[in-house]
PDB file of C-alpha atoms in Angstrom:
ATOM      1  CA  MET A 123     -42.426  36.321  25.801  1.00 52.00           C
ATOM      2  CA  ARG A 124     -41.296  33.164  27.553  1.00 58.00           C
ATOM      3  CA  LYS A 125     -42.023  31.100  24.439  1.00 58.00           C
ATOM      4  CA  ALA A 126     -40.021  33.491  22.290  1.00 54.00           C
ATOM      5  CA  ALA A 127     -37.107  33.268  24.706  1.00 52.00           C
ATOM      6  CA  VAL A 128     -37.175  29.459  24.570  1.00 48.00           C
ATOM      7  CA  VAL A 129     -37.198  29.507  20.756  1.00 46.00           C
ATOM      8  CA  LEU A 130     -34.260  31.940  20.727  1.00 47.00           C
ATOM      9  CA  LEU A 131     -32.319  29.772  23.181  1.00 47.00           C
ATOM     10  CA  LEU A 132     -32.870  26.659  21.061  1.00 46.00           C
ATOM     11  CA  ALA A 133     -31.778  28.524  17.955  1.00 44.00           C
ATOM     12  CA  LEU A 134     -28.588  29.680  19.671  1.00 43.00           C
ATOM     13  CA  LEU A 135     -27.842  26.173  20.901  1.00 44.00           C
ATOM     14  CA  ALA A 136     -28.391  24.744  17.425  1.00 47.00           C
ATOM     15  CA  GLY A 137     -26.041  27.332  15.956  1.00 45.00           C
ATOM     16  CA  ALA A 138     -23.401  26.483  18.550  1.00 46.00           C
ATOM     17  CA  CYS A 139     -23.705  22.780  17.715  1.00 48.00           C
ATOM     18  CA  ASP A 140     -23.453  23.467  13.988  1.00 48.00           C
ATOM     19  CA  SER A 141     -20.356  25.633  14.438  1.00 46.00           C
ATOM     20  CA  SER A 142     -18.585  22.948  16.451  1.00 52.00           C
ATOM     21  CA  ALA A 143     -19.485  20.087  14.132  1.00 61.00           C
ATOM     22  CA  SER A 144     -16.612  18.498  12.234  1.00 70.00           C
ATOM     23  CA  PRO A 145     -16.430  19.543   8.596  1.00 84.00           C
ATOM     24  CA  PRO A 146     -17.119  16.785   6.068  1.00 87.00           C
ATOM     25  CA  PRO A 147     -14.188  14.851   4.562  1.00 92.00           C
ATOM     26  CA  THR A 148     -12.336  16.766   1.864  1.00 91.00           C
ATOM     27  CA  PHE A 149     -12.957  14.554  -1.159  1.00 97.00           C
ATOM     28  CA  THR A 150     -16.025  13.178  -2.884  1.00 96.00           C
ATOM     29  CA  ASP A 151     -14.231  12.284  -6.139  1.00 97.00           C
ATOM     30  CA  ALA A 152     -11.731   9.413  -6.285  1.00 97.00           C
ATOM     31  CA  ARG A 153      -9.459  11.034  -8.859  1.00 97.00           C
ATOM     32  CA  ALA A 154      -9.215  14.255  -6.836  1.00 97.00           C
ATOM     33  CA  LEU A 155      -8.419  12.186  -3.743  1.00 98.00           C
ATOM     34  CA  ALA A 156      -5.721  10.205  -5.564  1.00 97.00           C
ATOM     35  CA  ASP A 157      -4.159  13.302  -7.145  1.00 97.00           C
ATOM     36  CA  ALA A 158      -3.964  15.136  -3.812  1.00 97.00           C
ATOM     37  CA  ALA A 159      -2.564  12.133  -1.946  1.00 97.00           C
ATOM     38  CA  THR A 160       0.013  11.488  -4.684  1.00 96.00           C
ATOM     39  CA  ALA A 161       1.185  15.110  -4.561  1.00 96.00           C
ATOM     40  CA  ALA A 162       1.335  14.975  -0.755  1.00 97.00           C
ATOM     41  CA  THR A 163       3.346  11.749  -0.894  1.00 96.00           C
ATOM     42  CA  THR A 164       5.906  13.297  -3.235  1.00 95.00           C
ATOM     43  CA  SER A 165       6.197  16.472  -1.167  1.00 95.00           C
ATOM     44  CA  GLY A 166       6.444  14.386   2.004  1.00 95.00           C
ATOM     45  CA  GLY A 167       9.781  13.131   0.715  1.00 96.00           C
ATOM     46  CA  SER A 168      10.194  10.038   2.864  1.00 97.00           C
ATOM     47  CA  ALA A 169       8.497   7.800   5.397  1.00 97.00           C
ATOM     48  CA  LYS A 170       8.846   4.622   7.408  1.00 97.00           C
ATOM     49  CA  PHE A 171       6.384   1.816   6.657  1.00 97.00           C
ATOM     50  CA  ALA A 172       5.203  -1.540   7.961  1.00 96.00           C
ATOM     51  CA  THR A 173       3.323  -4.170   5.969  1.00 93.00           C
ATOM     52  CA  ASP A 174       1.076  -7.033   6.983  1.00 93.00           C
ATOM     53  CA  VAL A 175       0.141  -9.540   4.282  1.00 87.00           C
ATOM     54  CA  ALA A 176      -2.538 -12.011   5.362  1.00 86.00           C
ATOM     55  CA  VAL A 177      -3.601 -14.728   2.916  1.00 78.00           C
ATOM     56  CA  GLY A 178      -5.835 -17.335   4.509  1.00 77.00           C
ATOM     57  CA  SER A 179      -3.962 -18.672   7.517  1.00 80.00           C
ATOM     58  CA  VAL A 180      -0.571 -17.558   6.151  1.00 81.00           C
ATOM     59  CA  ARG A 181       0.772 -14.233   7.344  1.00 87.00           C
ATOM     60  CA  SER A 182       3.945 -12.306   6.597  1.00 88.00           C
ATOM     61  CA  LYS A 183       5.175  -9.003   7.922  1.00 92.00           C
ATOM     62  CA  GLY A 184       7.684  -6.463   6.730  1.00 93.00           C
ATOM     63  CA  GLN A 185       9.065  -3.085   7.612  1.00 96.00           C
ATOM     64  CA  GLY A 186      11.217  -0.527   5.922  1.00 96.00           C
ATOM     65  CA  GLN A 187      11.760   3.012   4.767  1.00 97.00           C
ATOM     66  CA  ALA A 188      11.099   4.760   1.487  1.00 97.00           C
ATOM     67  CA  ARG A 189      12.068   7.891  -0.399  1.00 96.00           C
ATOM     68  CA  PHE A 190       9.464   9.477  -2.663  1.00 94.00           C
ATOM     69  CA  GLY A 191      10.044  11.850  -5.553  1.00 89.00           C
ATOM     70  CA  ALA A 192       9.028  12.832  -9.049  1.00 82.00           C
ATOM     71  CA  GLY A 193      11.364  10.164 -10.419  1.00 84.00           C
ATOM     72  CA  GLY A 194       9.610   7.372  -8.522  1.00 88.00           C
ATOM     73  CA  THR A 195       9.887   5.566  -5.216  1.00 93.00           C
ATOM     74  CA  SER A 196      12.960   3.888  -3.757  1.00 95.00           C
ATOM     75  CA  GLN A 197      12.727   1.664  -0.710  1.00 96.00           C
ATOM     76  CA  VAL A 198      14.546  -0.673   1.618  1.00 96.00           C
ATOM     77  CA  MET A 199      12.604  -3.314   3.522  1.00 95.00           C
ATOM     78  CA  THR A 200      12.961  -6.555   5.446  1.00 94.00           C
ATOM     79  CA  THR A 201      10.256  -9.175   5.042  1.00 90.00           C
ATOM     80  CA  ASP A 202       9.585 -12.759   6.089  1.00 88.00           C
ATOM     81  CA  PHE A 203       7.660 -13.354   2.881  1.00 74.00           C
ATOM     82  CA  ILE A 204       9.542 -16.587   2.073  1.00 68.00           C
ATOM     83  CA  GLY A 205       9.464 -17.858   5.657  1.00 75.00           C
ATOM     84  CA  GLU A 206      12.752 -16.338   6.785  1.00 78.00           C
ATOM     85  CA  PRO A 207      14.036 -12.760   6.893  1.00 85.00           C
ATOM     86  CA  MET A 208      14.961 -11.301   3.515  1.00 88.00           C
ATOM     87  CA  GLU A 209      16.076  -7.771   2.719  1.00 93.00           C
ATOM     88  CA  LEU A 210      14.812  -6.086  -0.445  1.00 93.00           C
ATOM     89  CA  ARG A 211      15.985  -2.847  -2.028  1.00 95.00           C
ATOM     90  CA  LEU A 212      14.202  -1.061  -4.838  1.00 94.00           C
ATOM     91  CA  VAL A 213      16.400   1.715  -6.244  1.00 94.00           C
ATOM     92  CA  ALA A 214      16.168   3.456  -9.624  1.00 90.00           C
ATOM     93  CA  GLY A 215      13.646   0.910 -10.831  1.00 89.00           C
ATOM     94  CA  LYS A 216      15.849  -2.091 -10.015  1.00 90.00           C
ATOM     95  CA  LEU A 217      14.842  -4.632  -7.362  1.00 91.00           C
ATOM     96  CA  TYR A 218      17.552  -6.358  -5.349  1.00 93.00           C
ATOM     97  CA  ALA A 219      17.135  -9.247  -2.918  1.00 90.00           C
ATOM     98  CA  LYS A 220      19.622 -10.342  -0.285  1.00 91.00           C
ATOM     99  CA  VAL A 221      19.716 -14.116  -0.507  1.00 83.00           C
ATOM    100  CA  PRO A 222      19.924 -15.953   2.834  1.00 79.00           C
ATOM    101  CA  GLU A 223      23.406 -17.393   3.209  1.00 77.00           C
ATOM    102  CA  GLY A 224      22.205 -20.991   3.367  1.00 73.00           C
ATOM    103  CA  SER A 225      20.346 -20.622   0.065  1.00 74.00           C
ATOM    104  CA  ARG A 226      23.064 -19.028  -2.079  1.00 77.00           C
ATOM    105  CA  ASP A 227      24.378 -22.312  -3.470  1.00 73.00           C
ATOM    106  CA  GLN A 228      20.866 -23.234  -4.593  1.00 73.00           C
ATOM    107  CA  VAL A 229      20.407 -19.836  -6.246  1.00 72.00           C
ATOM    108  CA  GLY A 230      23.752 -20.121  -8.000  1.00 73.00           C
ATOM    109  CA  THR A 231      25.671 -17.180  -6.562  1.00 78.00           C
ATOM    110  CA  ALA A 232      28.312 -16.745  -3.896  1.00 81.00           C
ATOM    111  CA  LYS A 233      27.501 -13.060  -3.458  1.00 88.00           C
ATOM    112  CA  PRO A 234      24.894 -11.832  -0.984  1.00 90.00           C
ATOM    113  CA  TRP A 235      22.741  -9.799  -3.369  1.00 92.00           C
ATOM    114  CA  VAL A 236      20.985 -10.572  -6.637  1.00 89.00           C
ATOM    115  CA  GLU A 237      18.889  -8.467  -8.995  1.00 89.00           C
ATOM    116  CA  VAL A 238      15.473  -9.963  -9.641  1.00 86.00           C
ATOM    117  CA  ALA A 239      12.818  -9.161 -12.221  1.00 82.00           C
ATOM    118  CA  PRO A 240       9.340 -10.512 -12.996  1.00 77.00           C
ATOM    119  CA  ASP A 241      10.487 -11.345 -16.541  1.00 78.00           C
ATOM    120  CA  GLY A 242      13.895 -12.718 -15.518  1.00 76.00           C
ATOM    121  CA  THR A 243      14.941 -16.026 -17.085  1.00 75.00           C
ATOM    122  CA  ASP A 244      16.958 -17.286 -14.126  1.00 74.00           C
ATOM    123  CA  PRO A 245      15.267 -19.767 -11.739  1.00 73.00           C
ATOM    124  CA  PHE A 246      15.261 -17.332  -8.781  1.00 76.00           C
ATOM    125  CA  SER A 247      13.494 -14.611 -10.750  1.00 79.00           C
ATOM    126  CA  GLN A 248      11.068 -17.071 -12.294  1.00 75.00           C
ATOM    127  CA  VAL A 249      10.031 -18.385  -8.890  1.00 74.00           C
ATOM    128  CA  LEU A 250      10.087 -15.197  -6.802  1.00 77.00           C
ATOM    129  CA  GLY A 251      10.582 -12.240  -9.146  1.00 76.00           C
ATOM    130  CA  GLY A 252       6.903 -11.568  -9.724  1.00 76.00           C
ATOM    131  CA  SER A 253       5.893 -11.994  -6.081  1.00 78.00           C
ATOM    132  CA  LEU A 254       8.717  -9.834  -4.741  1.00 82.00           C
ATOM    133  CA  GLY A 255       8.019  -7.166  -7.362  1.00 82.00           C
ATOM    134  CA  GLN A 256       4.340  -7.089  -6.386  1.00 81.00           C
ATOM    135  CA  LEU A 257       5.270  -6.878  -2.720  1.00 80.00           C
ATOM    136  CA  ALA A 258       7.501  -3.868  -3.368  1.00 84.00           C
ATOM    137  CA  ALA A 259       4.810  -2.207  -5.494  1.00 84.00           C
ATOM    138  CA  GLN A 260       2.220  -2.521  -2.745  1.00 83.00           C
ATOM    139  CA  ASN A 261       4.508  -0.600  -0.365  1.00 88.00           C
ATOM    140  CA  ASP A 262       4.473   2.348  -2.779  1.00 91.00           C
ATOM    141  CA  PRO A 263       1.417   4.583  -2.208  1.00 94.00           C
ATOM    142  CA  ALA A 264       1.673   5.845  -5.781  1.00 91.00           C
ATOM    143  CA  HIS A 265       0.855   2.360  -7.086  1.00 90.00           C
ATOM    144  CA  THR A 266      -2.467   2.056  -5.262  1.00 92.00           C
ATOM    145  CA  LEU A 267      -3.298   5.733  -5.743  1.00 95.00           C
ATOM    146  CA  GLY A 268      -2.809   5.297  -9.480  1.00 93.00           C
ATOM    147  CA  GLU A 269      -5.356   2.473  -9.397  1.00 92.00           C
ATOM    148  CA  VAL A 270      -7.751   4.667  -7.400  1.00 95.00           C
ATOM    149  CA  ALA A 271      -7.429   7.474  -9.954  1.00 96.00           C
ATOM    150  CA  ALA A 272      -8.026   5.144 -12.891  1.00 93.00           C
ATOM    151  CA  ALA A 273     -10.786   2.929 -11.554  1.00 93.00           C
ATOM    152  CA  GLY A 274     -11.976   4.126  -8.161  1.00 95.00           C
ATOM    153  CA  THR A 275     -15.311   5.299  -6.778  1.00 96.00           C
ATOM    154  CA  ILE A 276     -15.597   6.653  -3.238  1.00 97.00           C
ATOM    155  CA  VAL A 277     -18.375   4.785  -1.436  1.00 96.00           C
ATOM    156  CA  SER A 278     -17.909   6.210   2.068  1.00 97.00           C
ATOM    157  CA  ALA A 279     -15.835   8.837   3.859  1.00 97.00           C
ATOM    158  CA  GLU A 280     -15.483   9.992   7.437  1.00 97.00           C
ATOM    159  CA  ARG A 281     -13.285  12.002   9.746  1.00 96.00           C
ATOM    160  CA  THR A 282     -11.710   9.806  12.392  1.00 96.00           C
ATOM    161  CA  ASP A 283      -8.325   9.123  13.955  1.00 94.00           C
ATOM    162  CA  LEU A 284      -5.764   6.393  13.442  1.00 96.00           C
ATOM    163  CA  GLY A 285      -3.561   5.624  16.403  1.00 91.00           C
ATOM    164  CA  GLY A 286      -4.319   9.015  17.903  1.00 92.00           C
ATOM    165  CA  VAL A 287      -3.624  10.909  14.661  1.00 94.00           C
ATOM    166  CA  ALA A 288      -6.475  12.846  13.046  1.00 96.00           C
ATOM    167  CA  ALA A 289      -7.343  11.221   9.737  1.00 97.00           C
ATOM    168  CA  GLU A 290      -9.811  11.116   6.883  1.00 98.00           C
ATOM    169  CA  HIS A 291     -10.928   7.558   6.178  1.00 98.00           C
ATOM    170  CA  TYR A 292     -12.088   6.674   2.661  1.00 98.00           C
ATOM    171  CA  ARG A 293     -13.515   3.433   1.332  1.00 97.00           C
ATOM    172  CA  VAL A 294     -13.057   3.147  -2.408  1.00 96.00           C
ATOM    173  CA  ASP A 295     -14.305   0.477  -4.759  1.00 93.00           C
ATOM    174  CA  LEU A 296     -11.977  -0.341  -7.667  1.00 90.00           C
ATOM    175  CA  ASP A 297     -13.540  -1.459 -10.931  1.00 87.00           C
ATOM    176  CA  LEU A 298     -11.416  -4.321 -12.239  1.00 81.00           C
ATOM    177  CA  ALA A 299     -12.495  -3.728 -15.818  1.00 79.00           C
ATOM    178  CA  LYS A 300     -11.035  -0.198 -15.755  1.00 84.00           C
ATOM    179  CA  LEU A 301      -7.606  -1.174 -14.464  1.00 79.00           C
ATOM    180  CA  GLY A 302      -6.322  -2.542 -17.761  1.00 66.00           C
ATOM    181  CA  ALA A 303      -2.897  -4.102 -17.315  1.00 61.00           C
ATOM    182  CA  ASP A 304      -2.365  -2.454 -13.914  1.00 61.00           C
ATOM    183  CA  LEU A 305      -4.011  -5.208 -11.890  1.00 59.00           C
ATOM    184  CA  PRO A 306      -3.670  -5.963  -8.173  1.00 58.00           C
ATOM    185  CA  ALA A 307      -1.093  -8.429  -6.933  1.00 53.00           C
ATOM    186  CA  GLY A 308      -1.792 -12.002  -7.954  1.00 51.00           C
ATOM    187  CA  LEU A 309      -4.453 -11.259 -10.576  1.00 55.00           C
ATOM    188  CA  ALA A 310      -3.856 -12.195 -14.200  1.00 54.00           C
ATOM    189  CA  ALA A 311      -5.499 -10.213 -16.996  1.00 54.00           C
ATOM    190  CA  ASP A 312      -7.521 -13.208 -18.215  1.00 56.00           C
ATOM    191  CA  GLU A 313      -9.189 -13.476 -14.805  1.00 54.00           C
ATOM    192  CA  VAL A 314     -10.815 -10.048 -15.024  1.00 52.00           C
ATOM    193  CA  GLY A 315     -13.677 -11.341 -17.155  1.00 50.00           C
ATOM    194  CA  GLN A 316     -14.309 -14.147 -14.687  1.00 54.00           C
ATOM    195  CA  LEU A 317     -14.365 -11.898 -11.615  1.00 54.00           C
ATOM    196  CA  GLY A 318     -15.882  -8.678 -12.957  1.00 56.00           C
ATOM    197  CA  GLY A 319     -17.285  -6.199 -10.486  1.00 68.00           C
ATOM    198  CA  LYS A 320     -15.332  -4.323  -7.859  1.00 78.00           C
ATOM    199  CA  PHE A 321     -13.177  -4.861  -4.799  1.00 80.00           C
ATOM    200  CA  PRO A 322     -12.505  -2.503  -1.880  1.00 89.00           C
ATOM    201  CA  VAL A 323      -9.546  -0.362  -0.918  1.00 94.00           C
ATOM    202  CA  GLU A 324      -9.438   1.681   2.276  1.00 97.00           C
ATOM    203  CA  LEU A 325      -7.264   4.768   2.740  1.00 98.00           C
ATOM    204  CA  TRP A 326      -6.512   6.873   5.793  1.00 98.00           C
ATOM    205  CA  LEU A 327      -4.967  10.292   5.043  1.00 98.00           C
ATOM    206  CA  ASP A 328      -3.540  12.836   7.483  1.00 97.00           C
ATOM    207  CA  ASP A 329      -4.467  16.527   7.495  1.00 95.00           C
ATOM    208  CA  THR A 330      -2.045  17.208   4.617  1.00 96.00           C
ATOM    209  CA  HIS A 331      -3.412  14.238   2.599  1.00 97.00           C
ATOM    210  CA  ARG A 332      -0.352  12.032   3.147  1.00 97.00           C
ATOM    211  CA  PRO A 333      -1.244   8.329   3.468  1.00 98.00           C
ATOM    212  CA  LEU A 334      -1.296   6.952   6.991  1.00 98.00           C
ATOM    213  CA  GLN A 335      -2.623   3.520   6.104  1.00 98.00           C
ATOM    214  CA  ILE A 336      -3.779   1.666   2.991  1.00 97.00           C
ATOM    215  CA  VAL A 337      -5.681  -1.623   3.126  1.00 95.00           C
ATOM    216  CA  LEU A 338      -6.147  -3.651  -0.061  1.00 89.00           C
ATOM    217  CA  ASP A 339      -8.740  -6.433   0.239  1.00 85.00           C
ATOM    218  CA  LEU A 340      -7.951  -9.134  -2.296  1.00 76.00           C
ATOM    219  CA  SER A 341     -10.264 -11.757  -0.777  1.00 76.00           C
ATOM    220  CA  PRO A 342     -12.458 -12.008  -3.920  1.00 65.00           C
ATOM    221  CA  ILE A 343      -9.385 -12.844  -5.995  1.00 60.00           C
ATOM    222  CA  LEU A 344      -8.257 -15.652  -3.717  1.00 55.00           C
ATOM    223  CA  ALA A 345     -11.804 -16.973  -3.365  1.00 58.00           C
ATOM    224  CA  GLY A 346     -12.011 -17.257  -7.154  1.00 52.00           C
ATOM    225  CA  GLY A 347     -15.518 -15.881  -7.175  1.00 45.00           C
ATOM    226  CA  SER A 348     -17.145 -12.551  -7.734  1.00 41.00           C
ATOM    227  CA  PRO A 349     -16.086  -9.700  -5.446  1.00 40.00           C
ATOM    228  CA  GLY A 350     -18.220  -9.620  -2.380  1.00 41.00           C
ATOM    229  CA  SER A 351     -18.575 -13.403  -2.155  1.00 40.00           C
ATOM    230  CA  SER A 352     -17.585 -14.957   1.120  1.00 39.00           C
ATOM    231  CA  GLY A 353     -15.395 -17.605  -0.491  1.00 43.00           C
ATOM    232  CA  SER A 354     -14.196 -20.639   1.396  1.00 45.00           C
ATOM    233  CA  PRO A 355     -13.207 -20.564   5.081  1.00 45.00           C
ATOM    234  CA  GLY A 356      -9.788 -19.006   5.574  1.00 48.00           C
ATOM    235  CA  SER A 357      -9.765 -17.495   2.095  1.00 59.00           C
ATOM    236  CA  GLY A 358      -9.340 -13.886   3.208  1.00 74.00           C
ATOM    237  CA  ALA A 359      -6.534 -11.916   1.616  1.00 81.00           C
ATOM    238  CA  LYS A 360      -5.536  -8.446   2.773  1.00 87.00           C
ATOM    239  CA  ILE A 361      -2.464  -6.261   2.396  1.00 89.00           C
ATOM    240  CA  THR A 362      -2.172  -3.550   5.050  1.00 94.00           C
ATOM    241  CA  THR A 363       0.544  -0.895   4.811  1.00 96.00           C
ATOM    242  CA  ARG A 364       1.020   1.686   7.551  1.00 97.00           C
ATOM    243  CA  TYR A 365       3.117   4.859   7.030  1.00 97.00           C
ATOM    244  CA  THR A 366       4.769   6.829   9.823  1.00 97.00           C
ATOM    245  CA  GLU A 367       7.522   9.404  10.413  1.00 97.00           C
ATOM    246  CA  TRP A 368       6.878  11.393   7.258  1.00 97.00           C
ATOM    247  CA  GLY A 369       9.880  13.529   6.354  1.00 96.00           C
ATOM    248  CA  ALA A 370      12.287  11.608   8.582  1.00 95.00           C
ATOM    249  CA  PRO A 371      15.796  10.953   7.199  1.00 95.00           C
ATOM    250  CA  VAL A 372      16.072   7.596   5.416  1.00 95.00           C
ATOM    251  CA  ASP A 373      18.981   5.571   4.069  1.00 94.00           C
ATOM    252  CA  VAL A 374      17.947   4.007   0.761  1.00 95.00           C
ATOM    253  CA  GLN A 375      20.791   2.883  -1.485  1.00 95.00           C
ATOM    254  CA  ALA A 376      21.473   0.128  -3.984  1.00 95.00           C
ATOM    255  CA  PRO A 377      23.820  -2.638  -2.789  1.00 95.00           C
ATOM    256  CA  PRO A 378      27.497  -2.137  -3.683  1.00 95.00           C
ATOM    257  CA  PRO A 379      28.022  -3.446  -7.239  1.00 93.00           C
ATOM    258  CA  ASP A 380      30.703  -5.889  -6.117  1.00 93.00           C
ATOM    259  CA  GLN A 381      28.184  -7.507  -3.744  1.00 93.00           C
ATOM    260  CA  VAL A 382      25.614  -8.234  -6.482  1.00 92.00           C
ATOM    261  CA  GLY A 383      25.853 -11.648  -8.120  1.00 85.00           C
ATOM    262  CA  THR A 384      24.853 -12.527 -11.659  1.00 78.00           C
ATOM    263  CA  LEU A 385      22.082 -15.086 -11.990  1.00 72.00           C
ATOM    264  CA  THR A 386      22.271 -17.416 -14.983  1.00 70.00           C
ATOM    265  CA  PRO A 387      19.284 -19.044 -16.715  1.00 68.00           C
TER     266      PRO A 387
END
C-alpha cells in the first residue's frame, strides 16, 4: 500500500510539473514564422526603433520611428553613420537625407535636404546612396523577414524574455544561394559563389509575433571567407535593431518640397 501511494504521489507531481512547463515556441518553419511576424508588424502600425551597427572596431548608432502598412514602411531616423549626426526620412519609397550645414557647399546644394538613391548619378548618391539605402532597409522588419521567408531555416528556438518582456527567440540560418538579388547589406551578387553556405539571423518576437529585436550577423561577409569562419581579428559585423512602443503615435513625413535641393551629376 505504501509503495502504491508513493507511485501515485510521484505521478501527481510529474503531472503538476508537466502542466506548469512552458509550451514550446510557436514556429518550427521559417516561412510560417516570417509570414506571422510580417502580418503582426503591419497590424502593429508603428513603433520606435534603435539600431547598432558594429563593423570591426567602427560602431554607429541610430534611433527613430516607423509607420508600417500594406503600402510599405516609412521611417524617420537620426544616425551617426557618417561620423556626425544625420537625419534620414524614408517616405513613399523616397529616401531623403538632411545634409550637415558645413557640408552643403561640397554636396552642391544650399537647401538642407536632398533625395538620394543607390542608382543616383550625383556624387552624393554615388558615395552614400547605397549605404544609406541599406541602412534604412535594415530598420524595416519586412526586409529581413522577407529574406527569412525566402531562404531561412530555423535552427533553434526558445521561450525567453528580452528586457523583461516575454519573447520567443529564434535563430535562423539564411542560405545565400536562395536570396537571389535580395542580398544582405554590403554583399554583391558575384560574391555569393565565393561565400556559399549560410549566415545567421536572430529574431525575438513578442506574444503577438511583433519583432522586439533582430540581429543580422554579417561577419562572414566582412571576413571574406565562408560563413562560420572566424576571419581576422576585429572583423565582426553585426546589425542590431530593437523595436519598442508598438502602436505609439509617430510623426513620419517627407521634408517640405521647398527644403529639398536638386543634386546635379
